[in-house]
mmCIF file of C-alpha atoms and ligand atoms in Angstrom:
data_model
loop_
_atom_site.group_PDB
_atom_site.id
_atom_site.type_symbol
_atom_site.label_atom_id
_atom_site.label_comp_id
_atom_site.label_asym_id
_atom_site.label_seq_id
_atom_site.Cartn_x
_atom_site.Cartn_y
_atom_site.Cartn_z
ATOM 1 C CA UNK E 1 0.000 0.000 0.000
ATOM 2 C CA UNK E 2 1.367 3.934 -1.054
ATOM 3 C CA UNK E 3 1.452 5.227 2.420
ATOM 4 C CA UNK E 4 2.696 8.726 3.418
ATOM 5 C CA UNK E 5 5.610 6.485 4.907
ATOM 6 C CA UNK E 6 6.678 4.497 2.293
ATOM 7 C CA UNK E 7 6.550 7.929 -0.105
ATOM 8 C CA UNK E 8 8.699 9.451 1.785
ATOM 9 C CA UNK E 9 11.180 6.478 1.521
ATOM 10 C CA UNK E 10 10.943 6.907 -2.212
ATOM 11 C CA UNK E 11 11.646 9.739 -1.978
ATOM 12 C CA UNK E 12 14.915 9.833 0.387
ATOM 13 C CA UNK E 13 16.376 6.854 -1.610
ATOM 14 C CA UNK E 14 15.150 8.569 -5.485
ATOM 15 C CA UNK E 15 16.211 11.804 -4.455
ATOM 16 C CA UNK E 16 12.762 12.059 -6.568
ATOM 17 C CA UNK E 17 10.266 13.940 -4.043
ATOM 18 C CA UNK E 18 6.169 12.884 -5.348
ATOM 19 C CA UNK E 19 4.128 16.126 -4.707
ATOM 20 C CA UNK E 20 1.713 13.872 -2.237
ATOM 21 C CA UNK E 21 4.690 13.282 -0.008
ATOM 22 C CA UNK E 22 4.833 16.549 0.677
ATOM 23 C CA UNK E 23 1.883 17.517 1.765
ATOM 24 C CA UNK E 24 -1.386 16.097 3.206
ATOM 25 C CA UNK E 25 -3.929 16.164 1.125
ATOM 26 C CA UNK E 26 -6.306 19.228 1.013
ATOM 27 C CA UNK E 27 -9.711 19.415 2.653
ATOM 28 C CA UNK E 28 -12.357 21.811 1.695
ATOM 29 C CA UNK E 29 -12.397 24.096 4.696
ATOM 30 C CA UNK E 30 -13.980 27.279 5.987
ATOM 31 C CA UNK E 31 -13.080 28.936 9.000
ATOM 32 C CA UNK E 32 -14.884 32.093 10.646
ATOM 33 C CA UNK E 33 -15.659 34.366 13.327
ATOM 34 C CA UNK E 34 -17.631 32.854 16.331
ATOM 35 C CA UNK E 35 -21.047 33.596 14.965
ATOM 36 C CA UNK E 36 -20.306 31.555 12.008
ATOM 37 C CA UNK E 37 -21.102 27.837 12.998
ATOM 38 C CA UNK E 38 -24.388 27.825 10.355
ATOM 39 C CA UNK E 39 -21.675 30.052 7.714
ATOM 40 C CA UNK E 40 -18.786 27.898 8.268
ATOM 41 C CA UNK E 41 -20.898 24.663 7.004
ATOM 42 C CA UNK E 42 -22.839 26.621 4.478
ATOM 43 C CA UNK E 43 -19.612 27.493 3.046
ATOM 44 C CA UNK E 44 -18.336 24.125 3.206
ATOM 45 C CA UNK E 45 -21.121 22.770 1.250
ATOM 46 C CA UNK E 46 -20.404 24.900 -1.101
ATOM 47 C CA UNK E 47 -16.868 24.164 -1.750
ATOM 48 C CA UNK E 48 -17.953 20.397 -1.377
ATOM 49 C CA UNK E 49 -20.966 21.294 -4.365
ATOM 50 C CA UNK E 50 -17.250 22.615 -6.374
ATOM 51 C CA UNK E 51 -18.506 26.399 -6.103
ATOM 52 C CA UNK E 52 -15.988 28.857 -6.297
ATOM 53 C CA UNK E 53 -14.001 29.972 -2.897
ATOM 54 C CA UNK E 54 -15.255 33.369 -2.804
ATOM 55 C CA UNK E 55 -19.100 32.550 -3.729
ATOM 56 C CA UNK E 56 -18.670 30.054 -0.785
ATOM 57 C CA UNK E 57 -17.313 31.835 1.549
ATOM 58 C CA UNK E 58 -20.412 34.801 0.570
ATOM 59 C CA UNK E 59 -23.171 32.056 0.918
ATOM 60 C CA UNK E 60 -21.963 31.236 4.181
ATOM 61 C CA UNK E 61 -21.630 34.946 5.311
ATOM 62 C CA UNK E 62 -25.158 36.213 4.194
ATOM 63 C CA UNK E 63 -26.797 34.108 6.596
ATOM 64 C CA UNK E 64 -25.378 36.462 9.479
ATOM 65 C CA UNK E 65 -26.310 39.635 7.379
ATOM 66 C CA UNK E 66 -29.720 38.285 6.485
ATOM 67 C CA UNK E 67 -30.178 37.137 10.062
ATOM 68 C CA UNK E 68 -32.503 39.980 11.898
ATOM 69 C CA UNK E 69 -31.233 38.227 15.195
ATOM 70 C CA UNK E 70 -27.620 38.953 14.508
ATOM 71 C CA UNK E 71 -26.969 42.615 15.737
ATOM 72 C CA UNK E 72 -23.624 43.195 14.333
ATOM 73 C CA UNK E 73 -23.938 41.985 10.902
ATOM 74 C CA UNK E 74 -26.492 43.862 8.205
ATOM 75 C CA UNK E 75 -30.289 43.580 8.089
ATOM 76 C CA UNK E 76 -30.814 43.983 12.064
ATOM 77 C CA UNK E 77 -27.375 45.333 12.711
ATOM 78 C CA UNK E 78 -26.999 48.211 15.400
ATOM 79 C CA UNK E 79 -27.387 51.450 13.652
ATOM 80 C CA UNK E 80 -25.268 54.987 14.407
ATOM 81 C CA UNK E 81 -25.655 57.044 16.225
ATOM 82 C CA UNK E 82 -28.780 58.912 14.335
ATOM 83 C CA UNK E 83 -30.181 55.244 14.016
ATOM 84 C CA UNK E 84 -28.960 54.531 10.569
ATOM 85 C CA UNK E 85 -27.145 51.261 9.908
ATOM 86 C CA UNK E 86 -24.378 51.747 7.828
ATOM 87 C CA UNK E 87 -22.794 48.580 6.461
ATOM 88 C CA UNK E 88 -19.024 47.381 5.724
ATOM 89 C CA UNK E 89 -17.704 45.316 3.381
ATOM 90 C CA UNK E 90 -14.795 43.490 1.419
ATOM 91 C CA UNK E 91 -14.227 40.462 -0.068
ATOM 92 C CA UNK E 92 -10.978 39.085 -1.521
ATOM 93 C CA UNK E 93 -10.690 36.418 -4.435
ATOM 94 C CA UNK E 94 -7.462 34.503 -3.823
ATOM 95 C CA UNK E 95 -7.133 32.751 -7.531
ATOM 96 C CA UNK E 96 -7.870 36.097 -9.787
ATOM 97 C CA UNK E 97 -5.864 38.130 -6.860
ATOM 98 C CA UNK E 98 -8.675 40.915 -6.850
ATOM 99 C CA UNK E 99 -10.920 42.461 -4.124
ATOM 100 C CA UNK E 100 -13.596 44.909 -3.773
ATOM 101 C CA UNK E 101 -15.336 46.597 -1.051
ATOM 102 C CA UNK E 102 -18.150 48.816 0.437
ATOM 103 C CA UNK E 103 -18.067 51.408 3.063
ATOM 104 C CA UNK E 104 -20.917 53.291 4.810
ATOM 105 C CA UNK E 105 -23.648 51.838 2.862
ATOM 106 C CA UNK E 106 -27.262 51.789 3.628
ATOM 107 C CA UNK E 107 -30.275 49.880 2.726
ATOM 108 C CA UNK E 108 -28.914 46.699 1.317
ATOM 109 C CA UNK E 109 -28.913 43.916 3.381
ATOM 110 C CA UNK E 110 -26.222 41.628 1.878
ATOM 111 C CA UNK E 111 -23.448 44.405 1.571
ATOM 112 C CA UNK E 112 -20.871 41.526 0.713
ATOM 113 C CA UNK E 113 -22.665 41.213 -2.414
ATOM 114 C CA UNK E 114 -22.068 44.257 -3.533
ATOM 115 C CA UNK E 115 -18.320 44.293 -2.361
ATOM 116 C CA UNK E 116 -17.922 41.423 -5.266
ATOM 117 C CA UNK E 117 -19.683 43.223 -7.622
ATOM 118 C CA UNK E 118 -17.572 46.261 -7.172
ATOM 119 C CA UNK E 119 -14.930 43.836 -7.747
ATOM 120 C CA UNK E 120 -16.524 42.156 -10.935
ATOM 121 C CA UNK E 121 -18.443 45.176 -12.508
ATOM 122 C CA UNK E 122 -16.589 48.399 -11.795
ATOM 123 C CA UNK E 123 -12.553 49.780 -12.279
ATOM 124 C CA UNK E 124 -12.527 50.525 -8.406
ATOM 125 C CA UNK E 125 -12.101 48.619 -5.427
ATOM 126 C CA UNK E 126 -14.103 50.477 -3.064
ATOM 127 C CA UNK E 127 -16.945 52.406 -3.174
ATOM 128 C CA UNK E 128 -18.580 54.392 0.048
ATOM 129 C CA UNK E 129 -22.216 55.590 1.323
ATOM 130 C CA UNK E 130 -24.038 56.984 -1.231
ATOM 131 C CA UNK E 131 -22.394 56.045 -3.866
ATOM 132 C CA UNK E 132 -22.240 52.304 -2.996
ATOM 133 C CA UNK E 133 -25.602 52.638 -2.322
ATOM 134 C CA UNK E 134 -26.789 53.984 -5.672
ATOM 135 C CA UNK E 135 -23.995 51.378 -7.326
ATOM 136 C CA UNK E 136 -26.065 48.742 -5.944
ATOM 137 C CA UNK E 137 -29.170 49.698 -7.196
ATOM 138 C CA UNK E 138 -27.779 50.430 -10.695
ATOM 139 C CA UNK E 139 -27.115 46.479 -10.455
ATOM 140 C CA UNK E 140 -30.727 45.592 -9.025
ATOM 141 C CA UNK E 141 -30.511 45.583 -5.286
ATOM 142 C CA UNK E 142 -33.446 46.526 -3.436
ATOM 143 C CA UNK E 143 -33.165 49.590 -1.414
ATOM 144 C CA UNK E 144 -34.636 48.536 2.111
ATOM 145 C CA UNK E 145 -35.326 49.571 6.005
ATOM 146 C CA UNK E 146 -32.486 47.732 7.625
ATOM 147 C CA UNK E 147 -33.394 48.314 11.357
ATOM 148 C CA UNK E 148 -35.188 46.207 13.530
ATOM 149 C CA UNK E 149 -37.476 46.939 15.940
ATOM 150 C CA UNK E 150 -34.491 45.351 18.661
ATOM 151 C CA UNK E 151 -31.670 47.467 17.045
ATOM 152 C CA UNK E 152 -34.254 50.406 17.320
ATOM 153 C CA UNK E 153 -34.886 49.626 21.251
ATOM 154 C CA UNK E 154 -31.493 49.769 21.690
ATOM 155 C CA UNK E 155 -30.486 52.439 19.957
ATOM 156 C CA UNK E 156 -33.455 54.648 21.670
ATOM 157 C CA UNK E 157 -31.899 53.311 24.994
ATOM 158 C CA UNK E 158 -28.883 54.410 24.344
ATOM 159 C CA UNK E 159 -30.330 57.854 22.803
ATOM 160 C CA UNK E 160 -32.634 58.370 26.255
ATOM 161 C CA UNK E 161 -28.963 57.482 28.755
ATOM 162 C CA UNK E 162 -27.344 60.560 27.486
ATOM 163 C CA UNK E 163 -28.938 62.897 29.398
ATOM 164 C CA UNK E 164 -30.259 64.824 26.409
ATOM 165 C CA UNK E 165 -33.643 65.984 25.598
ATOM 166 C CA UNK E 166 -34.725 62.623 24.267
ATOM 167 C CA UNK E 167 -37.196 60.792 26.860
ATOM 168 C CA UNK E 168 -39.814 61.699 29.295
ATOM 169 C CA UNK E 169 -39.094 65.776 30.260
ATOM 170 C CA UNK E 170 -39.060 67.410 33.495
ATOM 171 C CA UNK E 171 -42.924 67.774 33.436
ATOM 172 C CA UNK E 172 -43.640 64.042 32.712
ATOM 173 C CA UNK E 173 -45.254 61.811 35.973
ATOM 174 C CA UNK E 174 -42.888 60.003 37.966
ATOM 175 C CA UNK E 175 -43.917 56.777 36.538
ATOM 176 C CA UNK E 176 -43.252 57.520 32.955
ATOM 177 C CA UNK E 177 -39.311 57.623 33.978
ATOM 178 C CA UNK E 178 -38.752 54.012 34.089
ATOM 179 C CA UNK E 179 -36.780 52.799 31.149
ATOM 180 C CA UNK E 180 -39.490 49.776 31.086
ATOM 181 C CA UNK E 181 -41.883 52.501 29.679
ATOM 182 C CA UNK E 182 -40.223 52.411 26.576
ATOM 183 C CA UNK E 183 -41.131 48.977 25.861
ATOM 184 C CA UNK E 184 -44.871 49.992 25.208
ATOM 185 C CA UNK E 185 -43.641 51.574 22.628
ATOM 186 C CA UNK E 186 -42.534 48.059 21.124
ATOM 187 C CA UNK E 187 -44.981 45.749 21.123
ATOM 188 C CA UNK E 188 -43.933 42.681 19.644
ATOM 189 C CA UNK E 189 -40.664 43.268 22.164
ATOM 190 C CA UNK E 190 -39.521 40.676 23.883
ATOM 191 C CA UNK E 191 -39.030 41.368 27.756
ATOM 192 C CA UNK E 192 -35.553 40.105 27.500
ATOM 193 C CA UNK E 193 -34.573 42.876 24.769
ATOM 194 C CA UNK E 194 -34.470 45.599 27.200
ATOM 195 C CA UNK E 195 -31.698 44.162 29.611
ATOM 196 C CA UNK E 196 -29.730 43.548 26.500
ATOM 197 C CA UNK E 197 -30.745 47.181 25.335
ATOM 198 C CA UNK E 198 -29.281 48.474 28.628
ATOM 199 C CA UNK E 199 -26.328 46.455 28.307
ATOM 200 C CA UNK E 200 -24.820 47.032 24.288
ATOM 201 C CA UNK E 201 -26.378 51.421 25.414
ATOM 202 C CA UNK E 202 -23.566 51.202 27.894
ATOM 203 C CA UNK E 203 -20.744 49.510 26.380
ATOM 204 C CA UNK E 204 -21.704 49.501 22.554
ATOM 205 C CA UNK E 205 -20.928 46.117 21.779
ATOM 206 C CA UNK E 206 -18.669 44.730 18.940
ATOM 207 C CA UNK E 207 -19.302 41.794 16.394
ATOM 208 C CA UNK E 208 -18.656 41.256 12.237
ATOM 209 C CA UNK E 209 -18.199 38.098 10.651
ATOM 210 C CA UNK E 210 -15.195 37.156 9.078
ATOM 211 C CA UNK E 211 -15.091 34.120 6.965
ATOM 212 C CA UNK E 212 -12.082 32.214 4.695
ATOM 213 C CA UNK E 213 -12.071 29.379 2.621
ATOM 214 C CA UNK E 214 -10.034 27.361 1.204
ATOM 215 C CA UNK E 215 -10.907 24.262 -1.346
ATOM 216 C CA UNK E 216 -8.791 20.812 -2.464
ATOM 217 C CA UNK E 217 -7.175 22.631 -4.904
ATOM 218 C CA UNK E 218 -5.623 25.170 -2.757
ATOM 219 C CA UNK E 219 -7.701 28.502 -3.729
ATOM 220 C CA UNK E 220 -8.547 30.764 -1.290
ATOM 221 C CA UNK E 221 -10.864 33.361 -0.817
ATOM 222 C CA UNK E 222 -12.283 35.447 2.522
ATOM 223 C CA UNK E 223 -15.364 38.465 3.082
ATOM 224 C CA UNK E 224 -15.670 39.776 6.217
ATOM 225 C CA UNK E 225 -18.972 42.377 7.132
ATOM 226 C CA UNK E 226 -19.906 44.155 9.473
ATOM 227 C CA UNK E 227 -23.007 46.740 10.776
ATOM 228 C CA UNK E 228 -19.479 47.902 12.534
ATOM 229 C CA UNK E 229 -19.666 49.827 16.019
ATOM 230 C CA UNK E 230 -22.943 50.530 17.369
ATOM 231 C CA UNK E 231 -24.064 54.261 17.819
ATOM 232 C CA UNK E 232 -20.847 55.312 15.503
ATOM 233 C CA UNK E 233 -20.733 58.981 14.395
ATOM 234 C CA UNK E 234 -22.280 58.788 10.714
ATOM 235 C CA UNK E 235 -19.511 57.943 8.146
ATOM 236 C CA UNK E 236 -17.191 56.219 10.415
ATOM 237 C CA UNK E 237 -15.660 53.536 8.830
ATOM 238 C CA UNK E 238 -14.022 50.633 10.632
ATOM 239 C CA UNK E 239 -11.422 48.276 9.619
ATOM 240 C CA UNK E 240 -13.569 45.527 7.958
ATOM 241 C CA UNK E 241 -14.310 46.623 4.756
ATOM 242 C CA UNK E 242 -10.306 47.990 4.702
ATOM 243 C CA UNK E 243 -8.188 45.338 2.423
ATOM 244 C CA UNK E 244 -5.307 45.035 4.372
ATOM 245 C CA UNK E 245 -7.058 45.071 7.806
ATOM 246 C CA UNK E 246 -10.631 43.208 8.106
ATOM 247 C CA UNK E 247 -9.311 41.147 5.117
ATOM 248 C CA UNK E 248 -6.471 40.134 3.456
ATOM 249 C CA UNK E 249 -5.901 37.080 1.257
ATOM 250 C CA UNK E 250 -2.828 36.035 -1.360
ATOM 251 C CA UNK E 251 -3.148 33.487 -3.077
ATOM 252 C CA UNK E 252 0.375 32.681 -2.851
ATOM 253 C CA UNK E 253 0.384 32.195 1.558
ATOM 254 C CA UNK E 254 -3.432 32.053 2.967
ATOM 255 C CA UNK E 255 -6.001 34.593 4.348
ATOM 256 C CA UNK E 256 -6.415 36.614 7.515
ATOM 257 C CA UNK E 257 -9.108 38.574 8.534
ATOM 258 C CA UNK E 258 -10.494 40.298 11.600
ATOM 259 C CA UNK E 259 -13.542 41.231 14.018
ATOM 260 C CA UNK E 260 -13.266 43.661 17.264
ATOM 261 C CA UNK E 261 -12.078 47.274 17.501
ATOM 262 C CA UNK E 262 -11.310 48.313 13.666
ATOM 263 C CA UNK E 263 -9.607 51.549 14.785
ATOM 264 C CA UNK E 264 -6.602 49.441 16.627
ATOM 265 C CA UNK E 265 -6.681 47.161 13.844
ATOM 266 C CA UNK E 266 -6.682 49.474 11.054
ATOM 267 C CA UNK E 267 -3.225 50.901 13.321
ATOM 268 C CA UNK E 268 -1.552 47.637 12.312
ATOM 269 C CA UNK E 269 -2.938 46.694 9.338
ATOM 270 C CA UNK E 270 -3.932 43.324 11.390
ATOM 271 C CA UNK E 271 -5.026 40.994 7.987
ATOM 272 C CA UNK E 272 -2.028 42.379 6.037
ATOM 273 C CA UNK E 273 0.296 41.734 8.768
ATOM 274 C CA UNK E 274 -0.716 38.377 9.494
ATOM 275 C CA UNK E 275 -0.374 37.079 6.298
ATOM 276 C CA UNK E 276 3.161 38.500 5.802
ATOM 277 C CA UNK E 277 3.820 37.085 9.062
ATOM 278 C CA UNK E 278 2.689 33.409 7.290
ATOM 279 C CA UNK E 279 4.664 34.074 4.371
ATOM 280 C CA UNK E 280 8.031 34.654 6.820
ATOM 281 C CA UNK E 281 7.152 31.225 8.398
ATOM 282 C CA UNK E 282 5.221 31.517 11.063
ATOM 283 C CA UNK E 283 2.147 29.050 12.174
ATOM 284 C CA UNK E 284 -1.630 31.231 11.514
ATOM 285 C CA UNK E 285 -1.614 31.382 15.233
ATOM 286 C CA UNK E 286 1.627 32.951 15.751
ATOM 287 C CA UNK E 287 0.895 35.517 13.078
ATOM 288 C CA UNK E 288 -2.195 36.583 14.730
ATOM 289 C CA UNK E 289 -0.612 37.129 18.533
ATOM 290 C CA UNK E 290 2.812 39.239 16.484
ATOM 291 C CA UNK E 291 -0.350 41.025 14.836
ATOM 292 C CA UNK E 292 -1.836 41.292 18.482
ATOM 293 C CA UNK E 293 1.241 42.095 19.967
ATOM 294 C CA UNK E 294 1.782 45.105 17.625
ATOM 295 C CA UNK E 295 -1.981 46.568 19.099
ATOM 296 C CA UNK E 296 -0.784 46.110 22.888
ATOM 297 C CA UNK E 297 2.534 47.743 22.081
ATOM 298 C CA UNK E 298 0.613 50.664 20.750
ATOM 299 C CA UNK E 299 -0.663 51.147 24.285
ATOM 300 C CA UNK E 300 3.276 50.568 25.606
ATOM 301 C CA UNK E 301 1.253 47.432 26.275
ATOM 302 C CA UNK E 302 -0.313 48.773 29.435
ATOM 303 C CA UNK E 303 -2.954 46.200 30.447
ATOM 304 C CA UNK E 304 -5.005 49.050 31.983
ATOM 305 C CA UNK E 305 -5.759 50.962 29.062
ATOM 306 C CA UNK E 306 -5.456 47.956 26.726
ATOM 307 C CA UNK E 307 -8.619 45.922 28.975
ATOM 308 C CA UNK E 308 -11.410 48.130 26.831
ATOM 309 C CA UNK E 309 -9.964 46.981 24.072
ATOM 310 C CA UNK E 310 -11.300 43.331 21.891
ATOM 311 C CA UNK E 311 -9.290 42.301 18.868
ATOM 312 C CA UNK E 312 -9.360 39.129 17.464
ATOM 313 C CA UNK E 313 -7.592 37.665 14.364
ATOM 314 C CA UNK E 314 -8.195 35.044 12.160
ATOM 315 C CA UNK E 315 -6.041 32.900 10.050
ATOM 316 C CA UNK E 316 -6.433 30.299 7.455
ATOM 317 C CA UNK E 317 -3.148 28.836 5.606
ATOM 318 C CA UNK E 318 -2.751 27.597 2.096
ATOM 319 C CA UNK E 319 -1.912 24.162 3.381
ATOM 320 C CA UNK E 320 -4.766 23.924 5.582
ATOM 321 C CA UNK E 321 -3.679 24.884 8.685
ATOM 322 C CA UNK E 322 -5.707 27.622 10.870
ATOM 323 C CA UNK E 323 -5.705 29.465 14.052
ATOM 324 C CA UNK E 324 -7.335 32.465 15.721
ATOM 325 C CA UNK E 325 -6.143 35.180 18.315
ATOM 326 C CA UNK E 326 -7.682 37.414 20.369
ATOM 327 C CA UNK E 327 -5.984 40.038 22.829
ATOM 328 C CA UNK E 328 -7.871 38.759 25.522
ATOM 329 C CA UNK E 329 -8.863 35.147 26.903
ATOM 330 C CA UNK E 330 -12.336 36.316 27.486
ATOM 331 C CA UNK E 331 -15.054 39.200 26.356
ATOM 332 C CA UNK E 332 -15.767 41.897 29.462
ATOM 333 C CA UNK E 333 -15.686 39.186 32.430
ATOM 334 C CA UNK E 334 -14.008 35.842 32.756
ATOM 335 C CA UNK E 335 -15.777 33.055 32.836
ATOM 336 C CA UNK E 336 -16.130 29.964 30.062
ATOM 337 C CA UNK E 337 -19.344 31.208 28.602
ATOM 338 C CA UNK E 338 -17.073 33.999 27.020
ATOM 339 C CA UNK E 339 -14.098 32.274 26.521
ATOM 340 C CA UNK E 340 -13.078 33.519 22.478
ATOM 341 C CA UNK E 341 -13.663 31.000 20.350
ATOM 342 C CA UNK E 342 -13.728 30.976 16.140
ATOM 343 C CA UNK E 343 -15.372 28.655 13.764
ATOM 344 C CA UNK E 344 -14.580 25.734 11.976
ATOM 345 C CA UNK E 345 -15.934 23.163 9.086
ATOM 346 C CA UNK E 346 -13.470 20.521 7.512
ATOM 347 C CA UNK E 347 -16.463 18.155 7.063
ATOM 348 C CA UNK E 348 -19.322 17.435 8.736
ATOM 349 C CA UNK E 349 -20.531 19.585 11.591
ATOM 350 C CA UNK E 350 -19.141 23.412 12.443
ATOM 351 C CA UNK E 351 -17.666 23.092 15.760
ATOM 352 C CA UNK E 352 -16.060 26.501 18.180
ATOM 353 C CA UNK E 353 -12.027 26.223 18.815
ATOM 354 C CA UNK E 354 -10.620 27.830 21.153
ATOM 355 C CA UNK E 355 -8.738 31.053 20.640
ATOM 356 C CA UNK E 356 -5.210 31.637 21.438
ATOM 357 C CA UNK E 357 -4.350 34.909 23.522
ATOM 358 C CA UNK E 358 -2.151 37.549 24.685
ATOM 359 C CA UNK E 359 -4.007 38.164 28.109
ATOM 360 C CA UNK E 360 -5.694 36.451 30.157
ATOM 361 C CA UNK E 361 -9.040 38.306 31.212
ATOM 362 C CA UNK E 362 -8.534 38.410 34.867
ATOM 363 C CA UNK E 363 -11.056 37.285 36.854
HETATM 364 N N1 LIG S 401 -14.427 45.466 13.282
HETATM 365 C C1 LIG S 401 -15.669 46.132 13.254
HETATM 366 C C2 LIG S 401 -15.478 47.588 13.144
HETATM 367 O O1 LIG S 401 -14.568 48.127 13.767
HETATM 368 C C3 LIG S 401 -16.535 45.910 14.422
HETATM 369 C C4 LIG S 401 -16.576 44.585 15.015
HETATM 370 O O2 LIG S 401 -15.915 43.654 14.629
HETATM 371 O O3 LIG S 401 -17.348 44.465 15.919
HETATM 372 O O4 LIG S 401 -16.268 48.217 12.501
#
């Protein structure tokens, strides 16, 4: 029997080296952000069905954007802070080496979409706000209300702790104070929305999908997208639709990509660096904690001012092998319902891995 083994002998004793010997063969896999169990397997069924890496990888990603219960990702995503989503985008096609990309856009729910058809129909590789927006449409999209009654609950929440004029005035009856008033105003609400509501008003939370793949023949392509940070001042644009940061693929080494605080990633152009970091010869999860590193040194890696902070990286390798980072073991407290994790499907089900890390979250 031709065993890995007795290849290798061949090979030693030939001096004649068979390419199976050396390498394992190639899986179809797909990798993503934690929230991407369902797009991790629809993207692996994709690249099992022989789709192409990048239409894979934006099947698997538009179930977060289409998904109304997914706050960080389009339709449903938290808007800014005059309770507009604005959407981010790029995608990157490993075997034709382009990308394209969307900034700032509003009313389409799938902006990845879009970022590949800025890639396939236009000279550019990004378009922003209205523009994107009006590109779209030139192409068919649907123009469409993108927030939810739950991103609009939180979003008022957030509006009404500021201590501005919005909610009840100085005149209004005692009882109209309560922040559970503002439910009426919701009726198919859920009562667990509004402790959530409180929660993402008072530390806007953080989210994106990113999402790579990588077929048996050793193509790889990645999207990552993002409603970005909630209650953002209109136009800001975070790193994930920023080739280089949220994303970066070559065809040559693998794909990174990236979900957390864009404006410390965007600092060291996290995707960009991780991949180079590959291509020098280190593992995917040793290129994401350098890439991590680089953010905590920006702070002269003080642990104080660096605990507000959650960065994670992603990385997928041309020869199949993966890993994810994040700066810190856990999200805001530590305990192992918030251990980081990323997602994974080389066959079968998606299953959660655990993330490598530069600190541990203390307890
Ligand atoms: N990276 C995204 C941004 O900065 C947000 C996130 O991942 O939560 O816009």
């Amino acid at each position: 029997m031709l065993t890995r083994r007795t290849l290798m002998q061949t090979a030693l004793s030939t001096g004649f080296v068979p390419v199976a010997a050396m390498a394992a063969p190639l899986k179809n896999i797909v990798i993503a952000s934690s929230n991407g169990l369902a797009c991790c397997r629809k993207g692996r069924e994709a690249l099992d069905a022989g789709q192409d890496t990048l239409d894979a990888v934006i099947a698997g990603v538009n179930i977060q954007e289409l998904d109304p219960e997914d706050t960080s990702v389009g339709y449903g995503g938290l808007p800014n802070e005059d309770g507009v989503v604005e959407l981010d985008s790029c995608v990157m096609h490993g075997p034709s080496r382009r990308a394209g990309s969307v900034a700032s856009i509003r009313g389409i729910k799938t902006p990845s979409k879009v970022a590949k058809l800025v890639m396939e129909r236009s000279d550019h590789i990004m378009i922003v706000g209205d523009g994107a927006l009006r590109f779209a449409k030139a192409h068919g999209f649907v123009e469409e209300d993108l927030l939810t009654d739950r991103a609009r609950l939180a979003w008022l929440t957030w509006k009404e702790s500021l201590g501005s004029d919005w909610g009840p005035g100085l005149d209004a009856p005692p009882d109209q104070h309560g922040q559970a008033r503002l439910l009426e105003r919701f009726p198919n609400a859920r009562p667990e929305w509004l402790a959530w509501a409180r929660e993402v008003a008072a530390d806007p939370p953080t989210g994106t999908i990113n999402c790579l793949g990588l077929n048996t023949k050793g193509e790889i392509s990645g999207c990552t997208t993002t409603s970005g940070l909630a209650w953002k001042i209109p136009g800001r644009v975070g790193d994930s639709p920023i080739i280089g940061a949220g994303l970066y693929v070559d065809q040559d080494v693998g794909g990174a990509g990236s979900t957390g605080r864009g404006e410390e990633n965007i600092r060291v152009a996290g995707a960009h660096t991780v991949v180079e970091n590959m291509r020098h010869g280190m593992s995917p999860k040793e290129a994401c904690l350098d890439a991590l590193k680089r953010v905590s040194r920006n702070y002269g890696d003080d642990l104080e001012r660096l605990k507000a902070i959650r960065l994670r990286l992603y990385a997928l390798r041309k020869d199949g092998v993966y890993g994810g980072a994040s700066l810190w073991s856990h999200g805001n407290r530590n305990d192992e319902s918030t251990r980081i994790k990323f997602a994974v499907n080389d066959g079968g089900k998606s299953r959660h891995e655990d993330a490598a890390y530069l600190y541990e979250r203390p307890a």
